[in-house]
Tab-separated table of C-alpha atoms and ligand atoms in Angstrom:
chain	number	residue	atom	x	y	z
B	1	MET	CA	87.527	116.744	46.182
B	2	GLY	CA	85.438	118.469	48.892
B	3	LYS	CA	86.158	118.276	52.601
B	4	ILE	CA	84.124	118.792	55.742
B	5	VAL	CA	85.969	119.998	58.830
B	6	ILE	CA	84.457	119.343	62.245
B	7	ASN	CA	85.697	120.511	65.621
B	8	GLY	CA	84.129	117.818	67.765
B	9	GLY	CA	82.663	117.959	71.223
B	10	ARG	CA	79.903	120.523	70.674
B	11	ARG	CA	76.487	119.473	71.941
B	12	LEU	CA	73.647	119.417	69.434
B	13	ASN	CA	70.556	121.261	70.602
B	14	GLY	CA	67.430	122.655	68.982
B	15	GLU	CA	65.038	121.606	66.274
B	16	LEU	CA	65.601	120.474	62.707
B	17	LYS	CA	63.207	119.614	59.909
B	18	ILE	CA	64.413	116.467	58.178
B	19	GLN	CA	64.910	116.716	54.403
B	20	GLY	CA	62.810	114.761	51.931
B	21	SER	CA	63.658	111.103	51.526
B	22	LYS	CA	66.187	110.080	48.890
B	23	ASN	CA	64.921	106.514	48.679
B	24	ALA	CA	61.336	107.719	48.306
B	25	VAL	CA	61.954	110.466	45.753
B	26	LEU	CA	64.169	108.422	43.400
B	27	PRO	CA	61.573	105.747	42.487
B	28	ILE	CA	58.909	108.467	42.430
B	29	LEU	CA	60.956	110.414	39.856
B	30	ALA	CA	61.225	107.220	37.816
B	31	ALA	CA	57.450	106.718	38.140
B	32	CYS	CA	56.868	110.195	36.674
B	33	VAL	CA	57.907	108.647	33.337
B	34	LEU	CA	54.673	106.630	33.479
B	35	CYS	CA	52.456	109.679	33.423
B	36	ASP	CA	51.483	111.729	30.432
B	37	GLY	CA	51.373	115.046	32.268
B	38	GLU	CA	53.047	117.240	34.821
B	39	CYS	CA	53.882	116.191	38.377
B	40	VAL	CA	54.659	118.650	41.146
B	41	LEU	CA	56.859	117.045	43.773
B	42	LYS	CA	57.257	118.923	47.038
B	43	ASN	CA	59.962	118.494	49.683
B	44	CYS	CA	62.535	117.154	47.193
B	45	PRO	CA	66.045	117.103	48.669
B	46	GLU	CA	68.819	118.866	46.736
B	47	ILE	CA	71.173	115.927	46.425
B	48	SER	CA	73.222	114.665	43.517
B	49	ASP	CA	71.203	111.452	43.018
B	50	VAL	CA	68.082	113.569	42.461
B	51	ARG	CA	69.996	115.683	39.931
B	52	TYR	CA	71.060	112.525	38.053
B	53	ALA	CA	67.458	111.243	38.039
B	54	CYS	CA	66.346	114.575	36.512
B	55	GLU	CA	69.101	114.249	33.883
B	56	ILE	CA	67.754	110.800	33.006
B	57	ILE	CA	64.215	112.202	32.628
B	58	GLN	CA	65.611	114.906	30.332
B	59	THR	CA	67.462	112.405	28.138
B	60	LEU	CA	64.175	110.509	27.750
B	61	GLY	CA	62.497	113.667	26.443
B	62	GLY	CA	60.975	115.013	29.661
B	63	LYS	CA	61.437	118.414	31.279
B	64	THR	CA	62.389	119.127	34.874
B	65	SER	CA	62.616	122.363	36.832
B	66	ARG	CA	63.254	123.185	40.468
B	67	THR	CA	61.998	126.031	42.615
B	68	GLY	CA	63.286	125.664	46.162
B	69	GLU	CA	62.248	122.252	47.412
B	70	THR	CA	59.694	121.719	44.641
B	71	LEU	CA	60.441	119.821	41.447
B	72	ILE	CA	58.158	120.040	38.435
B	73	ILE	CA	58.427	117.064	36.128
B	74	ASP	CA	56.776	117.239	32.725
B	75	THR	CA	56.841	113.873	30.980
B	76	ARG	CA	54.360	114.605	28.174
B	77	GLN	CA	57.083	114.489	25.525
B	78	ILE	CA	58.828	111.265	26.594
B	79	ASN	CA	60.049	109.761	23.329
B	80	HIS	CA	63.312	107.916	24.068
B	81	SER	CA	63.775	104.475	25.551
B	82	GLU	CA	67.503	104.407	26.248
B	83	ILE	CA	69.648	105.668	29.113
B	84	ASN	CA	73.277	106.094	28.149
B	85	LYS	CA	76.099	104.309	29.932
B	86	ALA	CA	77.546	107.422	31.578
B	87	LEU	CA	74.239	108.316	33.256
B	88	MET	CA	73.547	104.708	34.237
B	89	HIS	CA	76.919	104.570	35.962
B	90	LYS	CA	76.275	107.666	38.061
B	91	MET	CA	73.963	105.912	40.502
B	92	ARG	CA	72.424	102.576	41.344
B	93	SER	CA	68.882	103.968	41.218
B	94	SER	CA	69.163	104.526	37.471
B	95	VAL	CA	67.937	100.914	37.251
B	96	MET	CA	64.594	102.118	38.658
B	97	PHE	CA	63.822	103.621	35.259
B	98	LEU	CA	63.800	100.209	33.560
B	99	GLY	CA	60.204	99.298	34.514
B	100	PRO	CA	58.647	102.715	33.822
B	101	ILE	CA	60.398	103.222	30.451
B	102	LEU	CA	59.295	99.752	29.388
B	103	ALA	CA	55.704	100.387	30.469
B	104	ARG	CA	55.600	103.802	28.790
B	105	THR	CA	57.374	103.047	25.492
B	106	GLY	CA	57.242	99.266	25.070
B	107	LYS	CA	61.047	99.142	24.996
B	108	ALA	CA	63.874	99.977	27.392
B	109	VAL	CA	67.627	99.920	26.859
B	110	ILE	CA	69.862	100.426	29.893
B	111	TYR	CA	73.321	99.428	31.129
B	112	THR	CA	74.273	97.798	34.408
B	113	PRO	CA	73.962	100.563	37.013
B	114	GLY	CA	76.668	102.204	39.110
B	115	GLY	CA	76.330	103.371	42.711
B	116	CYS	CA	78.102	103.066	46.045
B	117	GLU	CA	80.576	100.205	46.402
B	118	ILE	CA	79.002	98.203	49.199
B	119	GLY	CA	79.304	94.756	47.685
B	120	SER	CA	78.008	93.087	44.553
B	121	ARG	CA	74.612	94.470	43.584
B	122	PRO	CA	73.141	92.237	40.889
B	123	ILE	CA	69.812	93.022	39.192
B	124	ASP	CA	68.886	89.417	38.437
B	125	LEU	CA	65.649	89.667	40.453
B	126	HIS	CA	64.537	92.724	38.451
B	127	ILE	CA	65.206	90.948	35.137
B	128	LYS	CA	63.593	87.663	36.145
B	129	ALA	CA	60.469	89.464	37.371
B	130	LEU	CA	60.168	91.507	34.157
B	131	LYS	CA	60.408	88.293	32.149
B	132	SER	CA	57.531	86.879	34.219
B	133	LEU	CA	55.516	89.940	33.212
B	134	GLY	CA	55.975	88.982	29.566
B	135	ALA	CA	59.031	91.087	28.669
B	136	SER	CA	61.750	89.725	26.433
B	137	VAL	CA	65.170	90.652	27.732
B	138	ILE	CA	68.431	90.588	25.794
B	139	GLU	CA	71.650	90.960	27.765
B	140	GLU	CA	74.792	91.763	25.748
B	141	GLY	CA	77.744	92.531	28.044
B	142	ASP	CA	76.608	95.385	30.262
B	143	LYS	CA	73.782	96.365	27.894
B	144	ILE	CA	70.251	95.246	28.758
B	145	SER	CA	67.459	95.586	26.202
B	146	CYS	CA	63.860	94.854	27.170
B	147	TYR	CA	60.816	94.694	24.950
B	148	CYS	CA	57.190	94.371	25.961
B	149	GLN	CA	54.133	95.890	24.280
B	150	TYR	CA	52.093	95.400	27.418
B	151	THR	CA	52.483	93.374	30.584
B	152	VAL	CA	49.988	90.651	31.374
B	153	THR	CA	48.349	89.065	34.387
B	154	ALA	CA	51.120	87.505	36.435
B	155	LYS	CA	52.024	86.212	39.871
B	156	ILE	CA	55.552	87.149	40.822
B	157	HIS	CA	57.258	85.688	43.845
B	158	LEU	CA	60.449	87.468	44.860
B	159	PRO	CA	62.869	84.976	46.470
B	160	PHE	CA	64.326	87.958	48.419
B	161	PRO	CA	62.282	91.097	49.151
B	162	SER	CA	64.495	93.420	47.116
B	163	VAL	CA	63.437	97.059	47.387
B	164	GLY	CA	64.486	97.950	43.848
B	165	ALA	CA	62.990	94.825	42.238
B	166	THR	CA	59.673	95.401	44.032
B	167	GLU	CA	59.574	99.001	42.807
B	168	ASN	CA	60.519	98.060	39.251
B	169	VAL	CA	57.767	95.429	39.058
B	170	MET	CA	55.176	97.829	40.516
B	171	MET	CA	56.036	100.435	37.888
B	172	ALA	CA	56.344	97.989	34.980
B	173	SER	CA	52.862	96.639	35.805
B	174	VAL	CA	50.757	99.796	36.045
B	175	PHE	CA	49.410	99.502	32.478
B	176	SER	CA	49.046	95.725	32.666
B	177	LYS	CA	46.192	94.125	30.759
B	178	GLY	CA	45.175	92.278	33.895
B	179	THR	CA	46.304	92.028	37.502
B	180	VAL	CA	49.845	91.535	38.766
B	181	VAL	CA	50.405	90.072	42.223
B	182	ILE	CA	53.809	90.355	43.903
B	183	SER	CA	54.375	87.980	46.792
B	184	ASN	CA	57.233	88.489	49.267
B	185	PRO	CA	57.793	92.105	48.168
B	186	ALA	CA	59.933	94.544	50.126
B	187	MET	CA	57.842	96.195	52.866
B	188	GLU	CA	59.999	99.311	53.313
B	189	PRO	CA	58.100	102.604	53.852
B	190	GLU	CA	59.387	103.797	50.460
B	191	ILE	CA	57.319	101.057	48.787
B	192	VAL	CA	54.211	102.521	50.413
B	193	GLU	CA	55.260	105.979	49.203
B	194	LEU	CA	55.614	104.699	45.648
B	195	GLN	CA	52.182	103.056	45.832
B	196	ASN	CA	50.638	106.306	47.121
B	197	PHE	CA	52.275	108.288	44.334
B	198	ILE	CA	51.177	105.881	41.585
B	199	ASN	CA	47.646	105.976	42.968
B	200	ALA	CA	47.738	109.790	43.125
B	201	MET	CA	48.421	109.650	39.356
B	202	GLY	CA	45.349	107.431	38.908
B	203	GLY	CA	46.926	103.986	39.294
B	204	ARG	CA	45.394	101.059	41.158
B	205	VAL	CA	47.964	99.532	43.489
B	206	HIS	CA	47.282	98.146	46.934
B	207	GLY	CA	48.953	96.054	49.597
B	208	ALA	CA	52.280	97.954	49.801
B	209	GLY	CA	53.761	97.523	53.265
B	210	THR	CA	52.283	94.002	53.528
B	211	LYS	CA	53.422	90.623	52.192
B	212	THR	CA	51.384	90.905	48.975
B	213	ILE	CA	51.100	93.790	46.526
B	214	VAL	CA	48.369	93.814	43.877
B	215	ILE	CA	48.593	96.021	40.785
B	216	GLU	CA	45.482	96.318	38.641
B	217	GLY	CA	46.267	97.677	35.204
B	218	VAL	CA	44.909	101.088	34.169
B	219	GLU	CA	44.944	102.732	30.727
B	220	HIS	CA	46.851	105.866	31.568
B	221	LEU	CA	48.160	108.021	34.412
B	222	LYS	CA	47.730	111.761	34.870
B	223	GLY	CA	49.924	114.369	36.525
B	224	CYS	CA	49.519	115.087	40.238
B	225	GLU	CA	50.927	116.964	43.205
B	226	TYR	CA	52.756	114.935	45.841
B	227	GLU	CA	54.797	115.673	48.953
B	228	ILE	CA	57.879	113.536	49.543
B	229	THR	CA	58.081	112.100	53.053
B	230	GLY	CA	60.988	112.850	55.431
B	231	ASP	CA	64.175	110.800	55.112
B	232	ARG	CA	64.294	108.146	57.834
B	233	ILE	CA	67.976	107.385	57.195
B	234	VAL	CA	69.066	111.029	57.380
B	235	CYS	CA	67.080	111.260	60.612
B	236	ALA	CA	68.813	108.117	61.941
B	237	THR	CA	72.221	109.596	61.073
B	238	TYR	CA	71.470	112.826	62.957
B	239	LEU	CA	70.023	110.874	65.899
B	240	PHE	CA	73.315	108.970	66.218
B	241	GLY	CA	75.093	112.330	65.897
B	242	VAL	CA	73.211	113.686	68.926
B	243	ALA	CA	73.755	110.385	70.756
B	244	ILE	CA	77.556	110.678	70.487
B	245	ALA	CA	77.882	114.468	70.818
B	246	GLY	CA	75.255	114.853	73.556
B	247	GLY	CA	72.453	117.405	73.647
B	248	LYS	CA	68.725	117.593	73.152
B	249	THR	CA	67.260	117.859	69.663
B	250	ARG	CA	63.824	117.523	68.123
B	251	PHE	CA	63.623	116.265	64.552
B	252	THR	CA	60.434	117.044	62.672
B	253	GLY	CA	58.951	115.879	59.367
B	254	VAL	CA	59.522	112.161	59.931
B	255	LYS	CA	57.332	109.194	60.800
B	256	PRO	CA	58.595	107.697	64.069
B	257	GLU	CA	56.961	104.348	63.219
B	258	ASP	CA	59.403	104.043	60.280
B	259	LEU	CA	62.323	104.347	62.705
B	260	GLU	CA	61.190	101.987	65.505
B	261	ALA	CA	64.210	99.654	65.194
B	262	VAL	CA	66.633	102.598	65.327
B	263	LEU	CA	64.851	104.268	68.260
B	264	SER	CA	64.883	101.059	70.256
B	265	VAL	CA	68.686	100.694	69.821
B	266	LEU	CA	69.179	104.359	70.811
B	267	ARG	CA	67.156	103.780	73.993
B	268	GLU	CA	69.276	100.720	74.791
B	269	MET	CA	72.383	102.875	74.297
B	270	GLY	CA	71.123	105.099	77.122
B	271	CYS	CA	69.496	107.924	75.167
B	272	ASP	CA	66.176	109.369	76.183
B	273	VAL	CA	63.993	109.167	73.061
B	274	SER	CA	60.386	110.235	72.705
B	275	ALA	CA	58.212	110.366	69.624
B	276	CYS	CA	54.921	111.908	68.612
B	277	SER	CA	53.045	111.828	65.319
B	278	SER	CA	55.678	113.437	63.092
B	279	SER	CA	58.632	114.245	65.308
B	280	ILE	CA	61.298	112.546	67.393
B	281	THR	CA	63.089	114.112	70.351
B	282	ILE	CA	66.376	112.716	71.614
B	283	GLN	CA	68.325	113.686	74.696
B	284	SER	CA	71.775	112.260	75.264
B	285	SER	CA	74.494	112.873	77.835
B	286	GLY	CA	77.040	111.580	75.325
B	287	GLU	CA	77.793	108.685	77.728
B	288	LEU	CA	76.655	105.679	75.739
B	289	LYS	CA	76.238	101.997	76.572
B	290	GLY	CA	76.921	99.079	74.250
B	291	VAL	CA	73.883	97.031	73.255
B	292	ARG	CA	72.839	93.462	72.482
B	293	LYS	CA	73.780	92.266	69.000
B	294	VAL	CA	72.409	94.454	66.203
B	295	GLN	CA	71.649	92.724	62.936
B	296	THR	CA	70.644	94.626	59.826
B	297	GLN	CA	67.465	93.282	58.285
B	298	VAL	CA	64.774	94.174	55.819
B	299	PHE	CA	62.033	96.475	57.169
B	300	PRO	CA	60.860	96.552	59.947
B	301	GLY	CA	64.297	95.326	61.106
B	302	PHE	CA	67.306	97.566	61.712
B	303	PRO	CA	68.056	99.281	58.356
B	304	THR	CA	71.348	98.511	56.646
B	305	ASP	CA	71.551	102.189	55.661
B	306	ALA	CA	71.745	103.181	59.340
B	307	GLN	CA	74.415	100.602	60.207
B	308	ALA	CA	77.404	102.852	59.475
B	309	PRO	CA	76.159	105.812	61.585
B	310	LEU	CA	75.303	103.331	64.368
B	311	THR	CA	78.797	101.799	64.382
B	312	ALA	CA	80.288	105.303	64.589
B	313	ALA	CA	78.289	106.091	67.746
B	314	LEU	CA	79.020	102.642	69.224
B	315	CYS	CA	82.773	103.347	69.064
B	316	VAL	CA	82.472	105.196	72.388
B	317	ALA	CA	79.743	103.043	73.967
B	318	SER	CA	80.872	101.128	77.055
B	319	GLY	CA	81.265	97.361	76.666
B	320	ILE	CA	81.255	95.275	73.520
B	321	THR	CA	78.658	95.361	70.745
B	322	VAL	CA	78.421	92.978	67.818
B	323	VAL	CA	76.981	94.361	64.584
B	324	HIS	CA	75.993	91.893	61.880
B	325	GLU	CA	75.541	93.289	58.359
B	326	GLU	CA	73.045	90.917	56.829
B	327	ILE	CA	71.986	92.776	53.659
B	328	PHE	CA	75.168	93.855	51.845
B	329	GLU	CA	78.447	91.957	51.709
B	330	ASN	CA	80.887	94.886	51.913
B	331	ARG	CA	79.392	97.581	54.059
B	332	PHE	CA	82.128	98.064	56.678
B	333	ARG	CA	84.527	100.220	54.672
B	334	HIS	CA	84.079	103.145	57.074
B	335	ILE	CA	85.438	101.056	59.930
B	336	GLU	CA	89.064	101.333	58.842
B	337	GLU	CA	88.668	105.106	59.116
B	338	LEU	CA	86.966	104.882	62.523
B	339	VAL	CA	89.923	102.801	63.722
B	340	ARG	CA	92.224	105.614	62.561
B	341	MET	CA	90.236	107.863	64.908
B	342	GLY	CA	91.008	105.530	67.818
B	343	ALA	CA	88.098	103.053	67.632
B	344	ASP	CA	88.658	99.439	68.666
B	345	ILE	CA	86.786	97.377	66.070
B	346	THR	CA	87.465	93.973	64.572
B	347	VAL	CA	85.746	92.915	61.379
B	348	GLU	CA	85.204	89.307	60.388
B	349	ASN	CA	83.297	88.993	57.120
B	350	ARG	CA	79.903	90.547	57.822
B	351	ILE	CA	80.408	90.936	61.577
B	352	ALA	CA	81.956	93.911	63.352
B	353	ILE	CA	82.944	93.561	67.015
B	354	ILE	CA	83.094	96.988	68.603
B	355	CYS	CA	84.855	97.462	71.971
B	356	GLY	CA	83.921	100.870	73.319
B	357	VAL	CA	86.820	103.305	73.884
B	358	PRO	CA	86.644	106.413	76.127
B	359	CYS	CA	86.857	108.780	73.154
B	360	LEU	CA	87.678	109.182	69.471
B	361	TYR	CA	90.343	111.603	68.230
B	362	GLY	CA	89.969	113.852	65.226
B	363	THR	CA	92.143	113.156	62.193
B	364	THR	CA	91.784	113.159	58.405
B	365	VAL	CA	89.478	110.391	57.238
B	366	HIS	CA	88.306	109.413	53.790
B	367	ALA	CA	84.742	108.501	52.852
B	368	CYS	CA	84.172	105.996	50.063
B	369	GLU	CA	80.396	105.585	50.069
B	370	LEU	CA	77.292	107.529	51.108
B	371	ARG	CA	76.339	106.143	54.520
B	372	GLY	CA	79.986	105.559	55.438
B	373	ALA	CA	80.485	109.283	54.835
B	374	GLY	CA	77.562	110.023	57.176
B	375	ALA	CA	79.183	107.774	59.783
B	376	LEU	CA	82.482	109.659	59.631
B	377	VAL	CA	80.662	112.937	60.250
B	378	VAL	CA	78.882	111.334	63.236
B	379	ALA	CA	82.264	110.209	64.578
B	380	GLY	CA	83.701	113.694	64.037
B	381	LEU	CA	80.855	115.303	66.006
B	382	GLY	CA	81.792	113.244	69.063
B	383	ALA	CA	85.578	113.222	68.619
B	384	ARG	CA	88.172	115.284	70.456
B	385	GLY	CA	89.831	117.817	68.167
B	386	LYS	CA	89.519	118.381	64.454
B	387	THR	CA	88.179	115.764	62.027
B	388	ILE	CA	88.546	116.329	58.311
B	389	VAL	CA	86.179	114.181	56.252
B	390	GLU	CA	87.319	113.854	52.644
B	391	GLY	CA	85.092	112.561	49.868
B	392	THR	CA	82.089	114.849	50.429
B	393	GLU	CA	80.790	113.936	46.971
B	394	TYR	CA	79.537	110.726	48.610
B	395	LEU	CA	77.816	112.701	51.362
B	396	ASP	CA	76.137	114.883	48.754
B	397	ARG	CA	74.507	111.871	47.106
B	398	GLY	CA	72.030	111.641	49.972
B	399	TYR	CA	72.476	114.388	52.594
B	400	ASP	CA	71.140	117.807	51.630
B	401	LYS	CA	73.672	120.428	52.851
B	402	MET	CA	74.495	118.366	55.906
B	403	GLU	CA	76.965	120.869	57.328
B	404	GLN	CA	74.315	123.612	57.380
B	405	ALA	CA	71.803	121.351	59.106
B	406	LEU	CA	74.290	120.341	61.806
B	407	GLU	CA	75.620	123.867	62.227
B	408	ARG	CA	72.068	125.010	63.002
B	409	LEU	CA	72.095	122.543	65.894
B	410	GLY	CA	75.342	123.959	67.264
B	411	ALA	CA	78.001	121.808	65.601
B	412	ASP	CA	81.308	123.448	64.693
B	413	ILE	CA	81.350	122.203	61.104
B	414	ILE	CA	82.383	123.804	57.837
B	415	ARG	CA	82.780	122.739	54.222
B	416	MET	CA	86.111	123.561	52.579
M	501	UD1	C1	67.562	100.022	48.305
M	501	UD1	C2	67.974	101.375	48.827
M	501	UD1	C3	69.281	101.271	49.603
M	501	UD1	C4	69.146	100.227	50.703
M	501	UD1	C5	68.615	98.905	50.156
M	501	UD1	C6	68.310	97.896	51.248
M	501	UD1	C7	67.086	102.927	47.213
M	501	UD1	C8	67.352	103.932	46.157
M	501	UD1	N1	68.148	102.288	47.716
M	501	UD1	O1	68.588	99.583	47.432
M	501	UD1	O2	69.560	102.545	50.166
M	501	UD1	O3	70.411	100.015	51.283
M	501	UD1	O4	67.407	99.130	49.410
M	501	UD1	O5	67.385	98.413	52.143
M	501	UD1	O6	65.962	102.751	47.627
M	501	UD1	N2	69.808	91.750	45.284
M	501	UD1	C9	70.066	90.702	44.426
M	501	UD1	N3	69.502	90.726	43.166
M	501	UD1	C10	68.693	91.743	42.745
M	501	UD1	C11	68.429	92.818	43.644
M	501	UD1	C12	69.001	92.785	44.902
M	501	UD1	O7	70.791	89.774	44.758
M	501	UD1	O8	68.205	91.698	41.605
M	501	UD1	C13	70.445	91.762	46.621
M	501	UD1	C14	71.449	92.916	46.764
M	501	UD1	O9	72.702	92.551	46.237
M	501	UD1	C15	71.477	93.131	48.239
M	501	UD1	C16	70.040	92.823	48.661
M	501	UD1	O10	69.469	92.067	47.610
M	501	UD1	O11	72.347	92.227	48.864
M	501	UD1	C17	69.210	94.065	48.918
M	501	UD1	O12	69.104	94.816	47.745
M	501	UD1	P1	67.821	95.708	47.387
M	501	UD1	O13	66.769	95.533	48.439
M	501	UD1	O14	67.456	95.437	45.990
M	501	UD1	O15	68.425	97.154	47.514
M	501	UD1	P2	68.349	98.333	46.472
M	501	UD1	O16	66.980	98.434	45.910
M	501	UD1	O17	69.505	98.286	45.559
């Protein structure tokens, strides 16, 4: 098991280009299965979830190769419809392949997906929506088999704007013999990215980012070149890192409008934050203030994925802050570890009450999911003494060589 060792208290200064977005690239890799050609994806982060997605493409008959930050995905020879259990269990996003495999081959066999333990993560909305598109679905234990020669005109209302279900329906519908309308879809920026990518391959999708998405069926999709956008959650994590450690840093390669909710909380915490077209600059003294209640919400609300890094920074913010985790039922597992570093936090169901303490103290802490791991690194950056974060395999699911990025900004951080 890998470890990251941080000697806290170093200010973070300079400039850092934010890696490509995990949540954008994963559905885009799944969407490559739809095309009968070669896609060149630029700015792809080197993270384990991307590696697993490439393994899935290979098991389906496709080819993948990486040169630096560019992935080349050749899906001309796709000839399998099943993802084995072991691969399905490696990450939650394996479920994103259900829609594209079905659309490409008329059949898809998958198993209930794995992923970070942040509460129950059913896929009932995905299945129900695929049935509305005309698919027949057989569920036997953890095995899910779907059949559909072609999807038909349909109106799909999602009772909750699930990101994954929205993406699955968009991809399952691209070859529809008619028009598919999704009402109440997720409006996250990654949905817009997926739409742009499908359209770059020759698809006809519009409305992503609004309350209605319309997919007009096309006959086939061709290969294309596409650049993955910067990762708003990685950027949020590093912003909270600068907030707690102090310093002045400019992050480039991100869209500030995708981070409005995070930037507004940082300003309330006392940080000086400015943004221009594709960069965000933060200046922090390291003296932070508690804020009004923060509630995680679907976009454009405060992102659940940034909740753990936020709670880490709030540990040393004066006063009391209440954080309400609205999206996932068990997303406070990092808090026990923050308490071991000296934080004063009480958790009641989905609410964390954080009483700011003067400082955190380094100790050995254990990560048990991706964003919780990011939060422990944030805490370590601001803590007195040495913090050892165990469980770096979780970090590596979504943060591309995090220790190198933070070291460039002046952190004393090393991977053991
Ligand atoms: C995606 C993101 C994840 C983020 C989440 C919420 C990717 C690869 N992952 O995950 O980082 O935390 O959005 O912004 O993009 N739900 C159901 N039934 C379903 C589907 C979802 O009940 O069929 C529930 C989930 O249990 C959860 C909530 O809806 O409580 C949100 O899930 P969803 O939006 O689907 O998240 P993911 O797509 O899994």
